[in-house]
Short mmCIF file of C-alpha atoms in Angstrom, two decimals:
data_model
loop_
_atom_site.label_atom_id
_atom_site.label_comp_id
_atom_site.label_asym_id
_atom_site.label_seq_id
_atom_site.Cartn_x
_atom_site.Cartn_y
_atom_site.Cartn_z
CA MET A 27 29.33 109.60 17.99
CA ASN A 28 31.33 107.74 15.46
CA PHE A 29 32.00 109.66 12.21
CA LYS A 30 31.19 106.58 10.07
CA ILE A 31 27.78 106.18 11.71
CA ILE A 32 26.94 109.84 11.04
CA ILE A 33 27.99 109.58 7.38
CA SER A 34 26.00 106.32 7.00
CA ALA A 35 22.91 107.93 8.54
CA ILE A 36 23.17 110.99 6.26
CA THR A 37 23.66 108.75 3.22
CA LEU A 38 20.63 106.67 4.19
CA VAL A 39 18.44 109.76 4.69
CA LEU A 40 19.52 111.22 1.32
CA THR A 41 18.96 107.92 -0.48
CA VAL A 42 15.48 107.50 0.99
CA SER A 43 14.66 111.13 0.12
CA VAL A 44 15.76 110.73 -3.51
CA LEU A 45 13.88 107.44 -3.92
CA SER A 46 10.74 108.92 -2.37
CA SER A 47 10.93 111.92 -4.69
CA CYS A 48 11.29 109.65 -7.73
CA MET A 49 8.29 107.57 -6.68
CA LEU A 50 6.17 110.69 -6.11
CA PHE A 51 7.23 112.10 -9.48
CA GLU A 52 6.32 108.83 -11.21
CA ALA A 53 2.94 108.70 -9.45
CA SER A 54 2.11 112.29 -10.41
CA TRP A 55 3.18 111.63 -14.02
CA ARG A 56 0.93 108.55 -14.21
CA ALA A 57 -1.94 110.54 -12.71
CA ARG A 58 -1.47 113.22 -15.37
CA GLU A 59 -1.47 110.60 -18.14
CA LYS A 60 -4.60 108.96 -16.71
CA GLU A 61 -6.47 112.26 -16.52
CA TYR A 62 -5.48 113.10 -20.10
CA TYR A 63 -6.51 109.71 -21.52
CA GLU A 64 -9.85 109.75 -19.64
CA THR A 65 -10.99 112.76 -21.68
CA ASP A 66 -12.64 111.70 -24.97
CA GLU A 67 -12.03 115.13 -26.52
CA ASN A 68 -8.26 114.51 -26.48
CA TYR A 69 -8.55 111.72 -29.05
CA ILE A 70 -8.19 112.19 -32.80
CA VAL A 71 -8.30 109.87 -35.79
CA LEU A 72 -5.32 109.91 -38.14
CA THR A 73 -4.62 108.01 -41.32
CA ALA A 74 -1.32 106.15 -41.52
CA THR A 75 0.52 103.72 -43.75
CA VAL A 76 1.82 100.51 -42.19
CA ILE A 77 5.60 100.50 -42.78
CA ALA A 78 6.65 97.27 -41.04
CA GLU A 79 5.26 94.16 -39.41
CA PRO A 80 4.03 94.67 -35.81
CA ARG A 81 6.30 93.50 -33.01
CA PHE A 82 5.21 92.02 -29.67
CA PHE A 83 7.30 92.70 -26.58
CA LYS A 84 6.40 89.81 -24.31
CA GLU A 85 8.28 91.07 -21.24
CA ASP A 86 6.30 94.32 -21.28
CA ASP A 87 3.05 92.93 -22.76
CA TYR A 88 2.58 95.35 -25.63
CA TYR A 89 2.66 95.50 -29.42
CA LEU A 90 4.49 98.13 -31.40
CA LEU A 91 2.88 99.10 -34.71
CA ASN A 92 5.23 100.83 -37.13
CA VAL A 93 3.41 103.41 -39.23
CA GLU A 94 3.93 106.63 -41.12
CA PHE A 95 1.23 109.21 -40.45
CA ASP A 96 -0.19 111.20 -43.35
CA ASP A 97 -0.58 114.24 -41.04
CA LYS A 98 3.02 114.91 -40.05
CA GLU A 99 2.11 118.18 -38.28
CA THR A 100 0.05 116.53 -35.53
CA VAL A 101 2.45 113.71 -34.71
CA GLN A 102 5.76 115.10 -35.95
CA TYR A 103 8.18 112.57 -34.50
CA GLU A 104 6.13 109.42 -34.16
CA ARG A 105 6.61 106.44 -36.46
CA CYS A 106 5.00 103.92 -34.18
CA VAL A 107 2.14 103.47 -31.75
CA GLU A 108 1.79 101.18 -28.78
CA ILE A 109 -1.00 98.64 -28.42
CA ASN A 110 -1.39 97.16 -24.94
CA LYS A 111 -1.86 93.40 -24.58
CA ALA A 112 -5.65 93.53 -24.13
CA ASN A 113 -6.06 95.63 -27.27
CA GLY A 114 -3.61 93.40 -29.11
CA ASP A 115 -5.81 90.44 -28.23
CA VAL A 116 -8.80 92.27 -29.77
CA LEU A 117 -6.77 92.94 -32.93
CA GLU A 118 -5.78 89.27 -33.05
CA ARG A 119 -9.40 88.08 -32.71
CA ASN A 120 -10.49 90.49 -35.45
CA GLY A 121 -7.82 89.36 -37.92
CA TYR A 122 -5.63 92.46 -37.94
CA PHE A 123 -2.31 90.61 -37.85
CA LYS A 124 -3.32 88.30 -40.72
CA GLU A 125 -5.14 90.84 -42.89
CA ILE A 126 -3.00 94.00 -42.60
CA SER A 127 0.46 94.20 -44.10
CA GLU A 128 3.15 96.66 -45.06
CA GLY A 129 1.82 99.42 -47.33
CA ASP A 130 -1.79 99.20 -46.13
CA LYS A 131 -3.62 102.35 -45.04
CA ILE A 132 -5.24 102.31 -41.60
CA GLN A 133 -7.01 104.85 -39.43
CA ILE A 134 -5.70 105.09 -35.88
CA THR A 135 -7.49 106.68 -32.94
CA LEU A 136 -5.05 108.16 -30.44
CA ALA A 137 -4.46 111.09 -28.12
CA PRO A 138 -1.32 112.83 -29.45
CA GLU A 139 0.23 114.10 -26.19
CA ILE A 140 3.85 113.02 -25.63
CA PHE A 141 4.66 112.29 -21.98
CA GLY A 142 8.45 112.43 -22.13
CA ASP A 143 11.40 111.48 -24.29
CA GLY A 144 11.02 107.96 -25.64
CA TYR A 145 7.30 107.87 -24.89
CA ILE A 146 5.23 105.87 -27.37
CA ILE A 147 1.67 107.06 -27.96
CA PRO A 148 -0.92 104.36 -27.25
CA ALA A 149 -3.55 103.68 -29.91
CA VAL A 150 -7.12 102.95 -28.82
CA GLY A 151 -8.79 102.41 -32.17
CA ILE A 152 -7.74 100.88 -35.49
CA ARG A 153 -9.79 100.47 -38.64
CA THR A 154 -9.61 100.46 -42.39
CA GLU A 155 -12.26 101.77 -44.76
CA GLU A 156 -13.78 98.27 -44.78
CA LYS A 157 -13.38 96.95 -41.25
CA VAL A 158 -13.09 97.96 -37.59
CA TYR A 159 -10.31 95.98 -35.89
CA LEU A 160 -10.39 97.82 -32.56
CA ASP A 161 -13.27 100.14 -31.69
CA PHE A 162 -12.64 103.26 -29.64
CA LYS A 163 -14.86 102.30 -26.69
CA THR A 164 -13.13 98.93 -26.19
CA GLY A 165 -9.66 100.30 -26.86
CA LYS A 166 -10.02 103.18 -24.45
CA SER A 167 -11.49 100.94 -21.77
CA ASN A 168 -8.54 98.55 -22.11
CA LEU A 169 -6.08 101.44 -21.95
CA MET A 170 -7.71 102.92 -18.85
CA ALA A 171 -7.55 99.51 -17.13
CA THR A 172 -3.75 99.87 -17.14
CA TYR A 173 -4.09 102.92 -14.86
CA ARG A 174 -5.97 101.18 -12.05
#
């Protein structure tokens, strides 16, 4: 057999093996996230101060809310939470983006597990003392829809 054909075949087998391993790893990671977020007992409510205007990332369909948590022990490194598009639409309908501004205190429902470097914790509930902008049941349902 030709040496080039053997090297090409080995390279192809190794490439397919690496890609398959990456896809399996990603699938198992997503399954772990889904299982974690399905469990209501994993969620907590934290108070935070809004520190910047929210940003929408159209290409990825999510909002980034910049906050500073009062409880720095529970979420030590986080200064933002992710809101998926469906939950962002609920916030929009309920006036969050018009009524809440920098310096306001909000309560955020989230599950504080970090699933890797650069991971942004999704929020599934947002309220103030006066108003619920995103209730837990709706927020969690919209989050879980992203795992189907």
